[in-house]
Amino acid sequence: MPVPSTPETAPIRPVDDPQARAEAARLLRAGRLVAFPTETVYGLGADATDENAVARIFAAKDRPRFNPLISHVPDAMSAFALGEATPAAERLAAAHWPGPLTMVLRRRTGCPIAWLTSAGLETVALRVPGSAAARALLAEAGRPIAAPSANRSGRVSPTTAAHVAEELGDRVALILDGGPCPVGLESTVVDLSGARPRLLRPGAVTREQLEAVLGPVELAVAGDAIAAPGMLASHYAPQAAVRLNATDRRPGEAFLDFGATRGDADLDLSRSGDPVEAAARLFASLRDLDRPGIAAIAVAPVPEAGLGAAINDRLRRAAAPRG
Ligand code: AMP
Ligand code: MG
């Protein structure tokens, strides 16, 4: 499905205007992209439970790879309905939510956040933003809103509505303007899904502030991120082997097609060959085919154009030798 056509440049409306927020909430529920201010930076928002809407985030940003996105919610209760509360998470929520802090928690059973939003992981990243207007928008949207920074890939994060209009004005349905972001730095990301808290990204809440609540917090080592492609804690890979650019189906394999090349495929990322649709289905499809008795998932070639590059990046990681 193509990215819905948007006007040349999206309208910019004040986030403090309840009618503008109502329109933004309606657009978000309809699967459209809306840029909105938080206290950290402007976010490029989409319904986190709608994999097609989330795929459009990656397309709009020209992101070369899928990284897990933060889902924004209006209060801690909404967050703990999605991710598993732990005593540490509850203490941290009491101390720093609303605020520039993101917690990575284990995904609760039945959590509606799309697999693309969490890049296939069993964890979800959640934040209750400090900005009251942002929380009002989230409450009105009535569902978690995935929102990376509202800039094209490789550019700096926007801290004014004018920056957002320059970066993505032709790719969003609406820009909400809340003036300059007071913090201007990304949120701190802390992982509470494991035995010990780990700081994944330094940000507006300092390690010292975290440690005052949690006790010792480990730093995620930079080397973690490159040690073993496809096998990192922060990267989902199926149990089954993955064979790329497959044109045939071998014994014991499941076949994941793209563009309806075979009549006997188990699943097709996009029968019409649309990379945005394929991105939306990628993680859910890999999970679905990753069953006992399946030795490997054979994946048809996916052209590099548009989101194809990000799809191939993730497939190559999933196919990389594991040790
Ligand atoms: P951004 O979307 O640019 O604000 O970046 C989101 C940050 O949160 C990135 O550093 C992600 O790697 C991190 N993140 C989001 N979800 C998870 C998760 N489930 N596990 C680990 N890190 C996450
Ligand atoms: Mg960013």
Short mmCIF file of C-alpha atoms and ligand atoms in Angstrom, two decimals:
data_model
loop_
_atom_site.label_atom_id
_atom_site.label_comp_id
_atom_site.label_asym_id
_atom_site.label_seq_id
_atom_site.Cartn_x
_atom_site.Cartn_y
_atom_site.Cartn_z
CA MET A 1 0.00 0.00 0.00
CA PRO A 2 1.46 3.37 -0.96
CA VAL A 3 2.11 6.05 1.63
CA PRO A 4 -1.18 8.02 1.59
CA SER A 5 -0.80 11.21 -0.39
CA THR A 6 -0.45 14.28 1.79
CA PRO A 7 -0.75 17.93 0.84
CA GLU A 8 2.44 19.59 -0.42
CA THR A 9 3.20 20.74 3.11
CA ALA A 10 1.19 19.57 6.09
CA PRO A 11 -0.79 22.14 8.06
CA ILE A 12 0.87 23.34 11.28
CA ARG A 13 -1.58 23.82 14.15
CA PRO A 14 -1.07 24.70 17.81
CA VAL A 15 -0.89 21.69 20.12
CA ASP A 16 -2.71 23.73 22.77
CA ASP A 17 -5.79 23.98 20.51
CA PRO A 18 -8.17 21.17 21.57
CA GLN A 19 -9.65 21.02 18.05
CA ALA A 20 -6.21 20.56 16.53
CA ARG A 21 -5.50 17.74 18.99
CA ALA A 22 -8.85 16.12 18.23
CA GLU A 23 -7.99 16.19 14.52
CA ALA A 24 -4.52 14.78 15.25
CA ALA A 25 -6.01 11.96 17.35
CA ARG A 26 -8.47 11.16 14.56
CA LEU A 27 -5.66 11.06 11.96
CA LEU A 28 -3.54 8.80 14.21
CA ARG A 29 -6.43 6.39 14.71
CA ALA A 30 -6.86 6.33 10.92
CA GLY A 31 -3.26 5.15 10.49
CA ARG A 32 -1.81 8.49 9.38
CA LEU A 33 1.43 10.14 10.52
CA VAL A 34 1.28 13.17 12.83
CA ALA A 35 4.29 15.10 14.13
CA PHE A 36 3.88 16.36 17.68
CA PRO A 37 6.00 18.11 20.30
CA THR A 38 7.24 16.49 23.48
CA GLU A 39 9.58 17.98 26.07
CA THR A 40 12.53 16.18 24.43
CA VAL A 41 12.22 16.59 20.64
CA TYR A 42 9.40 16.53 18.07
CA GLY A 43 8.14 13.01 17.42
CA LEU A 44 6.92 11.44 14.20
CA GLY A 45 3.86 9.65 15.56
CA ALA A 46 1.84 6.70 14.34
CA ASP A 47 -0.52 4.18 15.97
CA ALA A 48 1.92 1.69 17.56
CA THR A 49 -0.64 -1.10 17.21
CA ASP A 50 -0.99 -0.63 13.43
CA GLU A 51 1.94 -2.24 11.60
CA ASN A 52 1.12 -0.45 8.35
CA ALA A 53 1.15 2.94 10.06
CA VAL A 54 4.48 2.06 11.72
CA ALA A 55 5.92 0.95 8.36
CA ARG A 56 5.08 4.43 7.04
CA ILE A 57 7.23 5.95 9.82
CA PHE A 58 10.26 4.08 8.47
CA ALA A 59 9.36 5.01 4.89
CA ALA A 60 8.91 8.71 5.77
CA LYS A 61 12.25 8.84 7.59
CA ASP A 62 14.09 6.92 4.82
CA ARG A 63 15.50 4.76 7.62
CA PRO A 64 18.00 2.24 6.30
CA ARG A 65 17.18 -0.24 9.07
CA PHE A 66 14.44 -1.17 11.49
CA ASN A 67 15.23 -0.30 15.05
CA PRO A 68 12.70 -0.70 17.83
CA LEU A 69 10.58 2.39 18.45
CA ILE A 70 9.39 3.96 21.68
CA SER A 71 5.63 3.83 22.31
CA HIS A 72 4.21 6.88 24.07
CA VAL A 73 1.31 6.65 26.52
CA PRO A 74 -0.52 9.20 28.70
CA ASP A 75 0.18 7.63 32.11
CA ALA A 76 1.98 4.85 33.95
CA MET A 77 -1.16 2.74 34.17
CA SER A 78 -1.37 2.63 30.38
CA ALA A 79 2.33 1.74 30.20
CA PHE A 80 2.02 -1.14 32.65
CA ALA A 81 -0.95 -2.50 30.70
CA LEU A 82 1.51 -3.05 27.82
CA GLY A 83 4.80 -3.90 29.53
CA GLU A 84 5.35 -5.94 32.71
CA ALA A 85 5.65 -3.78 35.78
CA THR A 86 8.48 -4.75 38.12
CA PRO A 87 9.11 -3.15 41.52
CA ALA A 88 12.03 -1.23 39.98
CA ALA A 89 9.86 -0.04 37.09
CA GLU A 90 7.19 1.15 39.49
CA ARG A 91 9.70 3.09 41.57
CA LEU A 92 11.17 4.66 38.47
CA ALA A 93 7.73 5.58 37.16
CA ALA A 94 6.88 7.25 40.45
CA ALA A 95 10.13 9.24 40.36
CA HIS A 96 10.46 10.15 36.65
CA TRP A 97 7.13 9.82 34.84
CA PRO A 98 5.87 11.95 33.27
CA GLY A 99 9.33 12.83 31.96
CA PRO A 100 12.21 12.21 29.55
CA LEU A 101 12.71 8.58 30.52
CA THR A 102 11.97 5.46 28.45
CA MET A 103 11.70 2.04 30.07
CA VAL A 104 12.22 -1.21 28.18
CA LEU A 105 9.94 -3.81 29.78
CA ARG A 106 8.91 -7.35 28.94
CA ARG A 107 5.93 -7.35 26.61
CA ARG A 108 2.77 -8.47 28.42
CA THR A 109 0.77 -11.35 27.00
CA GLY A 110 -1.75 -9.93 24.57
CA CYS A 111 0.12 -6.62 24.27
CA PRO A 112 -1.30 -5.01 21.10
CA ILE A 113 1.91 -3.20 20.11
CA ALA A 114 2.82 -4.31 16.57
CA TRP A 115 5.87 -6.53 16.08
CA LEU A 116 7.34 -3.99 13.70
CA THR A 117 7.21 -1.35 16.46
CA SER A 118 9.43 -3.49 18.70
CA ALA A 119 11.47 -4.87 15.76
CA GLY A 120 10.35 -8.37 16.65
CA LEU A 121 11.53 -8.21 20.27
CA GLU A 122 9.74 -9.64 23.32
CA THR A 123 10.24 -6.29 25.01
CA VAL A 124 8.54 -2.93 24.51
CA ALA A 125 9.95 0.57 25.06
CA LEU A 126 7.50 2.87 26.83
CA ARG A 127 7.45 6.52 27.80
CA VAL A 128 5.04 8.92 29.47
CA PRO A 129 6.15 12.31 28.12
CA GLY A 130 6.49 15.30 30.41
CA SER A 131 4.63 17.61 28.05
CA ALA A 132 1.01 17.94 29.23
CA ALA A 133 -0.21 18.74 25.72
CA ALA A 134 1.45 15.57 24.40
CA ARG A 135 -0.23 13.51 27.14
CA ALA A 136 -3.60 15.08 26.27
CA LEU A 137 -3.08 14.03 22.65
CA LEU A 138 -2.10 10.49 23.69
CA ALA A 139 -5.16 10.19 25.95
CA GLU A 140 -7.37 11.30 23.10
CA ALA A 141 -5.74 8.93 20.60
CA GLY A 142 -6.57 6.13 23.04
CA ARG A 143 -3.74 3.88 21.92
CA PRO A 144 0.05 3.80 22.26
CA ILE A 145 1.76 6.10 19.75
CA ALA A 146 5.11 5.05 18.30
CA ALA A 147 7.26 8.10 17.74
CA PRO A 148 10.92 8.36 16.79
CA SER A 149 12.33 11.84 16.23
CA ALA A 150 10.62 13.69 13.37
CA ASN A 151 13.64 14.02 11.08
CA ARG A 152 14.89 12.16 8.05
CA SER A 153 17.41 9.46 8.78
CA GLY A 154 20.88 10.81 9.55
CA ARG A 155 19.70 14.36 10.30
CA VAL A 156 19.51 16.03 13.68
CA SER A 157 16.40 15.73 15.83
CA PRO A 158 13.95 18.61 15.35
CA THR A 159 13.15 20.89 18.28
CA THR A 160 10.77 23.29 16.50
CA ALA A 161 7.73 22.82 14.25
CA ALA A 162 9.60 24.66 11.48
CA HIS A 163 12.39 22.02 11.59
CA VAL A 164 9.75 19.31 11.25
CA ALA A 165 8.12 21.07 8.31
CA GLU A 166 11.50 21.27 6.53
CA GLU A 167 12.29 17.62 7.18
CA LEU A 168 8.95 15.89 6.77
CA GLY A 169 6.36 18.52 5.84
CA ASP A 170 5.41 16.64 2.67
CA ARG A 171 5.25 13.25 4.43
CA VAL A 172 2.94 13.81 7.38
CA ALA A 173 -0.75 14.61 7.60
CA LEU A 174 -0.43 17.25 10.33
CA ILE A 175 2.23 19.00 12.42
CA LEU A 176 1.30 20.11 15.93
CA ASP A 177 3.27 23.12 17.12
CA GLY A 178 4.21 23.47 20.78
CA GLY A 179 7.06 25.95 20.34
CA PRO A 180 10.68 24.99 21.00
CA CYS A 181 11.20 21.75 22.99
CA PRO A 182 12.38 22.61 26.51
CA VAL A 183 14.76 19.64 26.89
CA GLY A 184 16.01 19.31 23.32
CA LEU A 185 17.77 16.02 24.09
CA GLU A 186 16.43 12.51 23.52
CA SER A 187 14.96 10.53 26.40
CA THR A 188 17.14 8.28 28.53
CA VAL A 189 16.49 4.60 27.72
CA VAL A 190 16.83 2.10 30.56
CA ASP A 191 16.27 -1.63 30.12
CA LEU A 192 14.41 -3.23 33.05
CA SER A 193 13.56 -6.46 31.27
CA GLY A 194 16.56 -8.40 32.56
CA ALA A 195 18.02 -9.34 35.92
CA ARG A 196 19.78 -5.98 36.33
CA PRO A 197 18.94 -2.51 35.02
CA ARG A 198 21.00 -1.43 32.01
CA LEU A 199 21.37 2.04 30.57
CA LEU A 200 20.86 1.68 26.80
CA ARG A 201 20.95 5.34 25.88
CA PRO A 202 22.08 8.27 27.97
CA GLY A 203 19.66 11.19 27.86
CA ALA A 204 17.94 13.86 29.83
CA VAL A 205 17.64 11.74 33.01
CA THR A 206 21.17 11.05 34.24
CA ARG A 207 22.69 7.76 35.34
CA GLU A 208 23.08 9.25 38.82
CA GLN A 209 19.37 10.03 38.94
CA LEU A 210 18.58 6.46 37.87
CA GLU A 211 20.96 4.99 40.42
CA ALA A 212 19.37 7.07 43.19
CA VAL A 213 16.19 5.07 42.54
CA LEU A 214 17.50 1.72 41.29
CA GLY A 215 20.91 1.21 42.82
CA PRO A 216 23.75 0.29 40.41
CA VAL A 217 22.88 0.61 36.71
CA GLU A 218 25.12 -1.12 34.15
CA LEU A 219 26.11 0.66 30.98
CA ALA A 220 25.33 -1.19 27.78
CA VAL A 221 28.79 -1.68 26.28
CA ALA A 222 29.29 -0.15 22.85
CA GLY A 223 30.72 -3.47 21.62
CA ASP A 224 27.39 -5.19 22.34
CA ALA A 225 25.90 -3.59 19.30
CA ILE A 226 28.30 -5.16 16.81
CA ALA A 227 29.41 -8.36 18.54
CA ALA A 228 27.19 -10.82 16.73
CA PRO A 229 24.89 -9.60 14.01
CA GLY A 230 21.43 -11.04 14.34
CA MET A 231 22.07 -12.40 17.83
CA LEU A 232 22.15 -9.27 19.93
CA ALA A 233 19.74 -9.00 22.79
CA SER A 234 18.40 -5.96 21.01
CA HIS A 235 17.92 -7.72 17.66
CA TYR A 236 15.30 -10.30 16.99
CA ALA A 237 16.35 -13.40 15.04
CA PRO A 238 14.23 -16.51 14.49
CA GLN A 239 15.34 -19.90 15.88
CA ALA A 240 15.15 -21.39 12.40
CA ALA A 241 17.92 -20.68 9.92
CA VAL A 242 17.12 -18.07 7.28
CA ARG A 243 18.05 -18.58 3.61
CA LEU A 244 17.98 -15.47 1.45
CA ASN A 245 17.18 -14.91 -2.23
CA ALA A 246 15.47 -18.28 -2.42
CA THR A 247 13.82 -19.28 -5.67
CA ASP A 248 13.25 -22.92 -4.75
CA ARG A 249 11.92 -24.61 -1.65
CA ARG A 250 14.02 -27.31 -0.02
CA PRO A 251 12.85 -30.11 2.30
CA GLY A 252 12.05 -28.89 5.82
CA GLU A 253 11.86 -25.26 4.75
CA ALA A 254 9.03 -22.78 5.07
CA PHE A 255 8.80 -20.34 2.17
CA LEU A 256 8.31 -16.62 2.73
CA ASP A 257 7.49 -15.04 -0.59
CA PHE A 258 7.62 -11.49 -1.92
CA GLY A 259 5.56 -10.53 -4.95
CA ALA A 260 3.80 -13.90 -5.42
CA THR A 261 6.66 -15.73 -7.14
CA ARG A 262 5.41 -19.16 -6.05
CA GLY A 263 2.04 -20.82 -5.70
CA ASP A 264 3.11 -22.91 -2.69
CA ALA A 265 4.48 -20.17 -0.41
CA ASP A 266 3.52 -20.31 3.27
CA LEU A 267 3.25 -16.54 3.51
CA ASP A 268 3.83 -13.58 1.23
CA LEU A 269 5.33 -10.34 2.58
CA SER A 270 3.44 -8.49 -0.15
CA ARG A 271 1.70 -10.21 -3.02
CA SER A 272 1.72 -6.93 -4.95
CA GLY A 273 5.44 -6.42 -4.27
CA ASP A 274 4.97 -3.28 -2.12
CA PRO A 275 7.95 -2.75 0.22
CA VAL A 276 5.90 -0.74 2.76
CA GLU A 277 3.41 -3.58 3.10
CA ALA A 278 6.31 -6.05 3.28
CA ALA A 279 7.94 -4.06 6.09
CA ALA A 280 4.66 -4.05 8.00
CA ARG A 281 4.52 -7.85 7.82
CA LEU A 282 8.20 -8.74 8.17
CA PHE A 283 8.57 -9.51 11.89
CA ALA A 284 5.12 -11.05 12.32
CA SER A 285 5.78 -13.30 9.30
CA LEU A 286 9.17 -14.48 10.56
CA ARG A 287 7.61 -15.24 13.95
CA ASP A 288 4.75 -17.07 12.35
CA LEU A 289 7.04 -19.34 10.28
CA ASP A 290 9.53 -19.91 13.10
CA ARG A 291 7.87 -23.12 14.27
CA PRO A 292 9.16 -26.42 15.63
CA GLY A 293 9.96 -28.74 12.72
CA ILE A 294 10.89 -25.88 10.39
CA ALA A 295 14.62 -26.16 9.71
CA ALA A 296 14.89 -22.95 7.74
CA ILE A 297 12.86 -20.08 6.41
CA ALA A 298 13.55 -19.54 2.72
CA VAL A 299 12.89 -15.94 1.71
CA ALA A 300 12.29 -14.82 -1.87
CA PRO A 301 14.46 -11.94 -3.14
CA VAL A 302 13.31 -8.50 -2.00
CA PRO A 303 14.37 -5.57 -4.23
CA GLU A 304 16.49 -2.92 -2.48
CA ALA A 305 14.27 0.02 -3.46
CA GLY A 306 12.68 2.10 -0.69
CA LEU A 307 12.09 0.10 2.49
CA GLY A 308 13.49 -2.96 0.69
CA ALA A 309 16.95 -1.91 1.91
CA ALA A 310 15.83 -2.00 5.57
CA ILE A 311 14.03 -5.31 5.02
CA ASN A 312 17.18 -6.83 3.48
CA ASP A 313 19.34 -5.43 6.28
CA ARG A 314 17.22 -7.26 8.85
CA LEU A 315 17.00 -10.44 6.79
CA ARG A 316 20.80 -10.50 6.37
CA ARG A 317 21.22 -10.19 10.15
CA ALA A 318 18.72 -12.99 10.68
CA ALA A 319 20.61 -15.13 8.13
CA ALA A 320 24.10 -14.38 9.51
CA PRO A 321 25.95 -17.36 10.98
CA ARG A 322 25.33 -17.69 14.69
CA GLY A 323 27.82 -18.94 17.12
P1 AMP B 1 14.35 6.88 18.88
O1 AMP B 1 13.23 6.18 18.18
O2 AMP B 1 15.27 7.57 17.93
O3 AMP B 1 13.88 7.72 20.01
O4 AMP B 1 15.23 5.72 19.52
C1 AMP B 1 14.63 4.73 20.32
C2 AMP B 1 15.67 4.14 21.20
O5 AMP B 1 15.08 3.17 22.07
C3 AMP B 1 16.74 3.41 20.43
O6 AMP B 1 17.98 3.63 21.06
C4 AMP B 1 16.28 1.96 20.52
O7 AMP B 1 17.32 1.06 20.30
C5 AMP B 1 15.72 1.92 21.94
N1 AMP B 1 14.73 0.87 22.10
C6 AMP B 1 13.44 0.93 21.76
N2 AMP B 1 12.80 -0.23 22.02
C7 AMP B 1 13.72 -1.07 22.54
C8 AMP B 1 13.68 -2.40 23.00
N3 AMP B 1 12.55 -3.11 23.00
N4 AMP B 1 14.83 -2.94 23.45
C9 AMP B 1 15.96 -2.21 23.45
N5 AMP B 1 16.06 -0.94 23.04
C10 AMP B 1 14.96 -0.36 22.59
MG MG B 2 16.35 10.21 16.14
#
